[in-house]
Amino acid sequence: MTVEPVETRAETRATHVGLAITALALGGFAIGTTEFVTMGLLPEIADGIHRSIPTTGHIISAYALGVVVGAPVIVSLGARLPRRGLAVALVLALGIGNAVTAVAHGYSQVMVARFLAGLPHGAYFGVASLIAASLVPEDRRGRAVSGVMLGLSVATVAGVPASTWLGQGLGWRSAYWAVLGITVVTMVGILAFVPSSPGNRSATIRGELTALTKPQVLFALGAGMIGFGGIFAMYSYVAPLVTDVADLSRSAIPWFLLAFGIGSVFGSWLAGRLADWDNVRAIVVGFLAIVGVLLAVVAVAGFPLALWLMVLGVGVLGSVLAINLQIRLMHSAGDAEMLGAALNHSALNIANGLGAWLGAVVIADGHGYRAPSLVGAGLAGLGLLVFLLGLTRTAKSVPQGTSGT
């Protein structure tokens, strides 16, 4: 009998794992597209529902609230379910939420539709991250998780600009119909390439939620909730920042969304390497850097090229922080890893809502479209302080390893 060479077996296994992670990442692509295209189409949506841009910005907060509510509830209730089936069900729910958005009329209906679309967001990343981590050796789990998250970053490069152009040309509703199409392809990919895996039969709702009692989890969540709000305070209003401050036409907005996306993709690649180097230091340096970049946005927003470069930098640092915070939470949550991963997205979307809301407040008070970036720098600085406080409280009980997984 001929023995298959070791190299061939390894290559076959890698190809299978790669297809599975790609299928899972496509779900992240759909989520990233629907989450961020709202920001790019904010003027069009505001015109369509006859509200001001600051008021319409609250639909971003509605989506974020859906993520915050859905992540812990769905993961806790679904921890015992087969993981692949749960992932498919969550993608289906995402598609339905976007279809409802596309047919909604009026401010209230759009608000409710965005809340529904946000419900499966965090739970999907929780189960997808756990599936991806289970497919690879222990020392590559961080990179597997970042592979899933890469889908969200690629969305900011391809999905969001393309959907923004589509929405500007064919009406804002067409962007959400496009997301529905992506979810259909995602479900097919998951069923085709992701192996079946059982849920945790011994999991209980109380057992999953005990992760919320761990100090290291709470401090990491607090840092994400507050600090990441700095990014969304600026990025939620990137469209009027481009048109009203940099004095460019609406057709230039997708190019700035593309800058954020390019930065996010590079940041996702960089995040895995930084986590392997030192997860904690990556988070600290990321927070410090985002404070500097957001202050720079305030200073250079009137210069299109400089503003484009700063938006690029925000994209890089956003991915570095998001992925490293997720790895930190998965590690800190112990046996409730899926909940830890999902809670990261709850935290980041609380930040999303907080940043968008505070941005709307300072704009409505007449401080202009630069002001949200200044608020953002303050939020990022507060997030860093919370994280550092957590380190001083948990240094003796939480290993500060390089991967955090």
Short mmCIF file of C-alpha atoms in Angstrom, two decimals:
data_model
loop_
_atom_site.label_atom_id
_atom_site.label_comp_id
_atom_site.label_asym_id
_atom_site.label_seq_id
_atom_site.Cartn_x
_atom_site.Cartn_y
_atom_site.Cartn_z
CA MET A 1 0.00 0.00 0.00
CA THR A 2 1.32 3.40 -0.95
CA VAL A 3 1.73 5.79 1.94
CA GLU A 4 0.66 9.36 1.22
CA PRO A 5 3.55 11.80 1.75
CA VAL A 6 3.31 13.91 4.88
CA GLU A 7 3.51 17.10 2.82
CA THR A 8 0.52 16.08 0.71
CA ARG A 9 -1.61 15.26 3.76
CA ALA A 10 -0.72 18.58 5.36
CA GLU A 11 -1.54 20.45 2.16
CA THR A 12 -4.90 18.70 1.85
CA ARG A 13 -5.77 19.49 5.44
CA ALA A 14 -4.73 23.12 5.03
CA THR A 15 -6.88 23.49 1.91
CA HIS A 16 -9.92 22.12 3.74
CA VAL A 17 -9.38 24.39 6.71
CA GLY A 18 -8.79 27.35 4.43
CA LEU A 19 -12.10 26.82 2.61
CA ALA A 20 -13.95 26.45 5.90
CA ILE A 21 -12.47 29.65 7.35
CA THR A 22 -13.14 31.47 4.07
CA ALA A 23 -16.80 30.42 4.22
CA LEU A 24 -17.02 31.67 7.81
CA ALA A 25 -15.22 34.88 6.85
CA LEU A 26 -17.83 35.49 4.14
CA GLY A 27 -20.40 35.80 6.91
CA GLY A 28 -18.18 38.48 8.43
CA PHE A 29 -18.07 40.15 5.02
CA ALA A 30 -21.89 40.34 4.97
CA ILE A 31 -21.97 41.71 8.51
CA GLY A 32 -19.29 44.30 7.83
CA THR A 33 -21.05 45.45 4.69
CA THR A 34 -24.43 45.99 6.35
CA GLU A 35 -22.92 47.61 9.43
CA PHE A 36 -20.70 50.16 7.72
CA VAL A 37 -22.60 50.94 4.50
CA THR A 38 -25.16 52.80 6.62
CA MET A 39 -22.48 55.32 7.46
CA GLY A 40 -21.54 55.79 3.81
CA LEU A 41 -25.18 56.21 2.76
CA LEU A 42 -26.25 58.35 5.70
CA PRO A 43 -27.06 61.43 3.57
CA GLU A 44 -29.12 59.34 1.13
CA ILE A 45 -30.99 57.55 3.91
CA ALA A 46 -31.64 60.89 5.64
CA ASP A 47 -33.10 62.30 2.42
CA GLY A 48 -35.17 59.14 1.89
CA ILE A 49 -36.80 59.17 5.32
CA HIS A 50 -36.98 62.98 5.53
CA ARG A 51 -34.85 63.46 8.63
CA SER A 52 -31.64 65.36 9.40
CA ILE A 53 -28.26 63.63 9.26
CA PRO A 54 -27.75 63.78 13.08
CA THR A 55 -31.21 62.29 13.67
CA THR A 56 -30.73 59.61 11.01
CA GLY A 57 -27.42 58.75 12.67
CA HIS A 58 -29.45 57.14 15.44
CA ILE A 59 -30.21 54.19 13.12
CA ILE A 60 -26.52 53.32 13.53
CA SER A 61 -27.14 53.18 17.27
CA ALA A 62 -30.21 50.97 16.70
CA TYR A 63 -28.08 48.39 14.87
CA ALA A 64 -25.53 48.56 17.65
CA LEU A 65 -28.22 47.99 20.26
CA GLY A 66 -29.31 44.88 18.37
CA VAL A 67 -25.77 43.52 18.57
CA VAL A 68 -25.53 44.29 22.27
CA VAL A 69 -28.80 42.51 23.05
CA GLY A 70 -28.40 39.63 20.63
CA ALA A 71 -24.85 38.51 21.40
CA PRO A 72 -25.18 37.32 25.03
CA VAL A 73 -28.80 36.18 24.68
CA ILE A 74 -28.38 34.10 21.52
CA VAL A 75 -25.03 32.61 22.53
CA SER A 76 -26.30 31.64 25.99
CA LEU A 77 -29.43 30.03 24.56
CA GLY A 78 -27.60 28.39 21.67
CA ALA A 79 -24.42 27.10 23.35
CA ARG A 80 -25.74 23.52 23.31
CA LEU A 81 -26.77 23.59 19.63
CA PRO A 82 -24.61 22.16 16.80
CA ARG A 83 -22.22 24.95 15.90
CA ARG A 84 -22.49 24.76 12.12
CA GLY A 85 -26.28 24.78 12.27
CA LEU A 86 -26.23 27.75 14.63
CA ALA A 87 -23.92 29.65 12.28
CA VAL A 88 -26.23 29.01 9.32
CA ALA A 89 -29.30 30.09 11.32
CA LEU A 90 -27.58 33.33 12.33
CA VAL A 91 -26.63 34.12 8.72
CA LEU A 92 -30.25 33.49 7.70
CA ALA A 93 -31.42 35.89 10.41
CA LEU A 94 -28.95 38.49 9.13
CA GLY A 95 -30.37 38.16 5.63
CA ILE A 96 -33.92 38.58 6.88
CA GLY A 97 -32.94 41.68 8.85
CA ASN A 98 -31.47 43.29 5.75
CA ALA A 99 -34.53 42.42 3.67
CA VAL A 100 -36.72 44.10 6.29
CA THR A 101 -34.46 47.18 6.14
CA ALA A 102 -34.79 47.32 2.37
CA VAL A 103 -38.62 47.38 2.48
CA ALA A 104 -38.97 49.60 5.57
CA HIS A 105 -40.57 53.03 5.20
CA GLY A 106 -40.15 55.94 7.56
CA TYR A 107 -37.77 56.63 10.42
CA SER A 108 -39.37 54.31 12.98
CA GLN A 109 -39.55 51.32 10.64
CA VAL A 110 -35.94 51.73 9.55
CA MET A 111 -34.88 51.98 13.22
CA VAL A 112 -36.64 48.70 14.06
CA ALA A 113 -35.26 47.00 10.95
CA ARG A 114 -31.67 47.95 11.82
CA PHE A 115 -32.17 46.65 15.36
CA LEU A 116 -33.33 43.29 13.96
CA ALA A 117 -30.40 43.16 11.54
CA GLY A 118 -27.98 43.68 14.43
CA LEU A 119 -29.26 40.82 16.60
CA PRO A 120 -27.22 37.97 15.00
CA HIS A 121 -24.02 40.01 14.57
CA GLY A 122 -22.12 39.27 17.77
CA ALA A 123 -23.45 35.74 18.16
CA TYR A 124 -22.29 34.88 14.64
CA PHE A 125 -18.75 36.02 15.33
CA GLY A 126 -18.81 34.12 18.60
CA VAL A 127 -19.73 30.77 17.04
CA ALA A 128 -17.66 31.35 13.87
CA SER A 129 -14.56 32.18 15.91
CA LEU A 130 -14.98 29.07 18.02
CA ILE A 131 -15.46 26.87 14.94
CA ALA A 132 -12.38 28.35 13.27
CA ALA A 133 -10.26 27.89 16.40
CA SER A 134 -11.32 24.24 16.61
CA LEU A 135 -10.06 23.55 13.09
CA VAL A 136 -6.40 24.39 13.76
CA PRO A 137 -3.66 23.46 16.23
CA GLU A 138 -3.52 25.32 19.54
CA ASP A 139 -0.65 27.57 18.47
CA ARG A 140 -2.56 28.91 15.44
CA ARG A 141 -5.91 29.65 17.05
CA GLY A 142 -5.33 33.38 17.15
CA ARG A 143 -4.64 33.49 13.42
CA ALA A 144 -7.72 31.37 12.73
CA VAL A 145 -9.86 33.84 14.66
CA SER A 146 -8.29 36.77 12.81
CA GLY A 147 -9.03 34.91 9.56
CA VAL A 148 -12.74 34.99 10.34
CA MET A 149 -12.51 38.64 11.34
CA LEU A 150 -10.70 39.39 8.08
CA GLY A 151 -14.04 39.04 6.33
CA LEU A 152 -15.30 42.07 8.20
CA SER A 153 -12.21 44.03 7.19
CA VAL A 154 -12.46 43.01 3.53
CA ALA A 155 -16.05 44.23 3.62
CA THR A 156 -14.78 47.72 4.35
CA VAL A 157 -12.55 47.54 1.24
CA ALA A 158 -14.93 45.88 -1.20
CA GLY A 159 -18.41 45.47 0.22
CA VAL A 160 -18.91 48.91 1.73
CA PRO A 161 -17.57 51.07 -1.14
CA ALA A 162 -19.35 48.91 -3.74
CA SER A 163 -22.61 49.01 -1.79
CA THR A 164 -22.24 52.74 -1.29
CA TRP A 165 -21.80 53.29 -5.02
CA LEU A 166 -24.77 50.98 -5.61
CA GLY A 167 -26.88 52.84 -3.09
CA GLN A 168 -25.97 56.23 -4.53
CA GLY A 169 -26.80 55.06 -8.05
CA LEU A 170 -29.87 52.85 -7.53
CA GLY A 171 -31.19 54.10 -4.20
CA TRP A 172 -30.05 53.32 -0.68
CA ARG A 173 -32.34 50.26 -0.38
CA SER A 174 -30.40 48.42 -3.08
CA ALA A 175 -27.38 48.18 -0.76
CA TYR A 176 -29.34 46.09 1.75
CA TRP A 177 -30.75 43.84 -0.99
CA ALA A 178 -27.13 43.19 -2.01
CA VAL A 179 -26.31 42.08 1.55
CA LEU A 180 -29.20 39.62 1.39
CA GLY A 181 -27.56 38.05 -1.67
CA ILE A 182 -24.25 37.73 0.18
CA THR A 183 -25.93 35.90 3.06
CA VAL A 184 -27.36 33.31 0.64
CA VAL A 185 -23.88 32.58 -0.73
CA THR A 186 -22.52 32.41 2.82
CA MET A 187 -25.04 29.79 3.90
CA VAL A 188 -24.15 27.62 0.91
CA GLY A 189 -20.42 27.96 1.68
CA ILE A 190 -20.81 27.05 5.35
CA LEU A 191 -22.90 23.99 4.56
CA ALA A 192 -20.43 22.90 1.88
CA PHE A 193 -17.09 23.42 3.62
CA VAL A 194 -17.51 23.75 7.39
CA PRO A 195 -17.53 20.35 9.11
CA SER A 196 -20.38 19.47 11.42
CA SER A 197 -19.51 20.01 15.07
CA PRO A 198 -21.61 19.43 18.18
CA GLY A 199 -22.43 22.11 20.69
CA ASN A 200 -21.46 21.97 24.32
CA ARG A 201 -23.99 19.49 25.75
CA SER A 202 -23.10 20.45 29.31
CA ALA A 203 -23.54 24.19 28.75
CA THR A 204 -26.15 26.08 30.74
CA ILE A 205 -27.32 29.66 30.55
CA ARG A 206 -26.02 30.32 34.06
CA GLY A 207 -22.69 28.67 33.26
CA GLU A 208 -22.20 30.77 30.13
CA LEU A 209 -23.12 34.01 31.88
CA THR A 210 -20.66 33.38 34.73
CA ALA A 211 -18.04 34.82 32.39
CA LEU A 212 -19.62 38.20 33.13
CA THR A 213 -18.55 37.90 36.76
CA LYS A 214 -14.84 37.67 35.97
CA PRO A 215 -13.00 40.95 36.58
CA GLN A 216 -10.63 40.52 33.63
CA VAL A 217 -13.64 40.07 31.32
CA LEU A 218 -15.39 43.12 32.71
CA PHE A 219 -12.36 45.39 32.37
CA ALA A 220 -11.71 44.27 28.78
CA LEU A 221 -15.38 44.84 27.96
CA GLY A 222 -15.29 48.28 29.56
CA ALA A 223 -12.19 49.25 27.62
CA GLY A 224 -13.84 48.20 24.37
CA MET A 225 -17.17 49.87 25.15
CA ILE A 226 -15.58 53.21 25.90
CA GLY A 227 -12.35 53.26 23.94
CA PHE A 228 -13.63 51.91 20.66
CA GLY A 229 -16.33 54.58 20.76
CA GLY A 230 -13.60 56.97 19.72
CA ILE A 231 -13.34 55.32 16.32
CA PHE A 232 -17.08 55.37 15.73
CA ALA A 233 -17.43 58.97 16.88
CA MET A 234 -15.34 59.96 13.86
CA TYR A 235 -16.28 57.25 11.36
CA SER A 236 -20.05 57.54 11.84
CA TYR A 237 -19.85 61.01 10.35
CA VAL A 238 -17.15 60.45 7.77
CA ALA A 239 -19.55 61.33 4.92
CA PRO A 240 -20.29 64.90 6.06
CA LEU A 241 -16.66 65.24 7.19
CA VAL A 242 -15.64 64.62 3.56
CA THR A 243 -18.27 66.85 1.99
CA ASP A 244 -18.59 69.73 4.47
CA VAL A 245 -15.05 69.99 5.89
CA ALA A 246 -12.80 68.68 3.12
CA ASP A 247 -15.18 70.33 0.61
CA LEU A 248 -15.42 67.34 -1.71
CA SER A 249 -18.45 66.00 -3.58
CA ARG A 250 -20.50 63.03 -2.40
CA SER A 251 -18.85 60.93 -5.11
CA ALA A 252 -15.60 61.14 -3.11
CA ILE A 253 -17.10 59.45 -0.03
CA PRO A 254 -16.51 55.88 -1.27
CA TRP A 255 -12.79 56.63 -1.66
CA PHE A 256 -12.57 57.48 2.03
CA LEU A 257 -14.53 54.35 2.91
CA LEU A 258 -12.01 52.48 0.77
CA ALA A 259 -9.16 54.02 2.78
CA PHE A 260 -10.74 52.77 6.00
CA GLY A 261 -11.19 49.35 4.41
CA ILE A 262 -7.61 49.06 3.18
CA GLY A 263 -6.43 50.00 6.64
CA SER A 264 -8.77 47.43 8.22
CA VAL A 265 -7.48 44.60 6.03
CA PHE A 266 -3.87 45.43 6.81
CA GLY A 267 -4.79 45.87 10.46
CA SER A 268 -6.39 42.41 10.55
CA TRP A 269 -3.20 40.87 9.18
CA LEU A 270 -1.10 42.89 11.61
CA ALA A 271 -3.33 42.09 14.59
CA GLY A 272 -2.57 38.37 14.51
CA ARG A 273 1.16 39.03 14.44
CA LEU A 274 0.94 41.56 17.25
CA ALA A 275 -1.13 39.15 19.33
CA ASP A 276 1.54 36.50 18.85
CA TRP A 277 4.08 39.07 20.01
CA ASP A 278 2.14 40.36 23.05
CA ASN A 279 -1.63 40.66 23.19
CA VAL A 280 -1.66 43.14 26.08
CA ARG A 281 0.96 45.47 24.63
CA ALA A 282 -0.82 45.41 21.27
CA ILE A 283 -3.97 46.74 22.95
CA VAL A 284 -2.12 49.45 24.90
CA VAL A 285 -0.16 50.66 21.87
CA GLY A 286 -3.31 50.54 19.74
CA PHE A 287 -5.21 52.81 22.13
CA LEU A 288 -2.33 55.28 22.33
CA ALA A 289 -2.03 55.41 18.55
CA ILE A 290 -5.74 55.95 17.95
CA VAL A 291 -5.74 58.94 20.31
CA GLY A 292 -2.99 60.51 18.22
CA VAL A 293 -4.65 59.76 14.89
CA LEU A 294 -8.05 61.15 15.95
CA LEU A 295 -6.42 64.36 17.16
CA ALA A 296 -4.70 64.54 13.78
CA VAL A 297 -8.08 64.22 12.03
CA VAL A 298 -9.23 67.37 13.84
CA ALA A 299 -6.15 69.22 12.65
CA VAL A 300 -6.02 68.11 9.00
CA ALA A 301 -9.66 67.42 8.08
CA GLY A 302 -9.68 70.36 5.66
CA PHE A 303 -6.93 68.77 3.54
CA PRO A 304 -8.31 65.86 1.47
CA LEU A 305 -5.11 63.82 1.11
CA ALA A 306 -4.16 64.17 4.77
CA LEU A 307 -7.69 63.28 5.81
CA TRP A 308 -7.61 60.19 3.55
CA LEU A 309 -4.38 59.04 5.22
CA MET A 310 -5.82 59.57 8.70
CA VAL A 311 -8.93 57.55 7.82
CA LEU A 312 -6.56 54.83 6.59
CA GLY A 313 -4.80 54.92 9.96
CA VAL A 314 -8.09 54.68 11.84
CA GLY A 315 -8.89 51.56 9.81
CA VAL A 316 -5.57 49.91 10.72
CA LEU A 317 -5.86 50.66 14.41
CA GLY A 318 -9.53 49.71 14.59
CA SER A 319 -8.78 46.17 13.41
CA VAL A 320 -5.74 45.83 15.65
CA LEU A 321 -7.80 46.80 18.69
CA ALA A 322 -10.93 44.81 17.81
CA ILE A 323 -9.13 41.54 17.15
CA ASN A 324 -6.77 41.79 20.10
CA LEU A 325 -9.63 42.64 22.44
CA GLN A 326 -11.52 39.61 21.10
CA ILE A 327 -8.55 37.32 21.71
CA ARG A 328 -8.18 38.78 25.20
CA LEU A 329 -11.85 38.12 25.98
CA MET A 330 -11.83 34.57 24.60
CA HIS A 331 -8.90 33.78 26.83
CA SER A 332 -10.34 35.53 29.89
CA ALA A 333 -13.78 33.91 29.59
CA GLY A 334 -12.42 30.42 30.26
CA ASP A 335 -14.89 27.70 29.25
CA ALA A 336 -17.32 30.31 27.88
CA GLU A 337 -15.06 31.15 24.93
CA MET A 338 -17.93 31.56 22.48
CA LEU A 339 -19.61 34.03 24.80
CA GLY A 340 -16.32 35.87 25.25
CA ALA A 341 -15.93 36.28 21.50
CA ALA A 342 -19.55 37.38 21.15
CA LEU A 343 -19.30 39.83 24.03
CA ASN A 344 -16.48 41.61 22.25
CA HIS A 345 -18.94 42.56 19.53
CA SER A 346 -21.47 43.66 22.13
CA ALA A 347 -18.80 45.90 23.63
CA LEU A 348 -17.73 47.29 20.27
CA ASN A 349 -21.29 48.01 19.28
CA ILE A 350 -22.02 49.75 22.55
CA ALA A 351 -19.01 51.79 21.49
CA ASN A 352 -20.61 52.19 18.07
CA GLY A 353 -23.81 53.54 19.58
CA LEU A 354 -21.96 55.70 22.11
CA GLY A 355 -19.67 57.20 19.51
CA ALA A 356 -22.45 57.87 17.00
CA TRP A 357 -24.65 59.40 19.72
CA LEU A 358 -21.96 61.68 21.16
CA GLY A 359 -20.99 62.69 17.64
CA ALA A 360 -24.60 63.65 16.94
CA VAL A 361 -24.74 65.64 20.18
CA VAL A 362 -21.72 67.82 19.42
CA ILE A 363 -22.79 68.32 15.81
CA ALA A 364 -26.32 69.31 16.86
CA ASP A 365 -24.79 71.78 19.35
CA GLY A 366 -23.13 73.54 16.44
CA HIS A 367 -19.52 72.44 16.95
CA GLY A 368 -19.12 71.18 13.39
CA TYR A 369 -18.08 67.88 11.88
CA ARG A 370 -14.53 67.97 13.28
CA ALA A 371 -15.83 67.83 16.84
CA PRO A 372 -16.72 64.11 16.88
CA SER A 373 -13.06 63.23 16.27
CA LEU A 374 -12.03 65.31 19.28
CA VAL A 375 -14.65 63.53 21.36
CA GLY A 376 -13.32 60.27 19.94
CA ALA A 377 -9.79 60.98 21.10
CA GLY A 378 -11.12 61.51 24.61
CA LEU A 379 -13.07 58.24 24.52
CA ALA A 380 -10.02 56.30 23.31
CA GLY A 381 -7.96 57.77 26.14
CA LEU A 382 -10.60 56.75 28.69
CA GLY A 383 -10.70 53.26 27.22
CA LEU A 384 -6.96 52.96 27.68
CA LEU A 385 -7.26 54.02 31.32
CA VAL A 386 -9.92 51.35 31.94
CA PHE A 387 -7.75 48.68 30.35
CA LEU A 388 -4.69 49.71 32.36
CA LEU A 389 -6.76 49.69 35.54
CA GLY A 390 -7.82 46.15 34.69
CA LEU A 391 -4.21 45.10 34.30
CA THR A 392 -3.34 46.39 37.75
CA ARG A 393 -6.32 44.54 39.27
CA THR A 394 -5.82 41.23 37.47
CA ALA A 395 -2.07 40.98 36.90
CA LYS A 396 -1.72 38.25 39.52
CA SER A 397 -4.59 36.12 38.23
CA VAL A 398 -4.50 36.55 34.43
CA PRO A 399 -1.47 35.35 32.43
CA GLN A 400 -0.33 37.97 29.97
CA GLY A 401 0.74 35.51 27.30
CA THR A 402 1.42 36.38 23.76
CA SER A 403 -1.64 34.93 22.09
CA GLY A 404 -4.26 35.35 24.75
CA THR A 405 -6.06 32.25 23.55
#
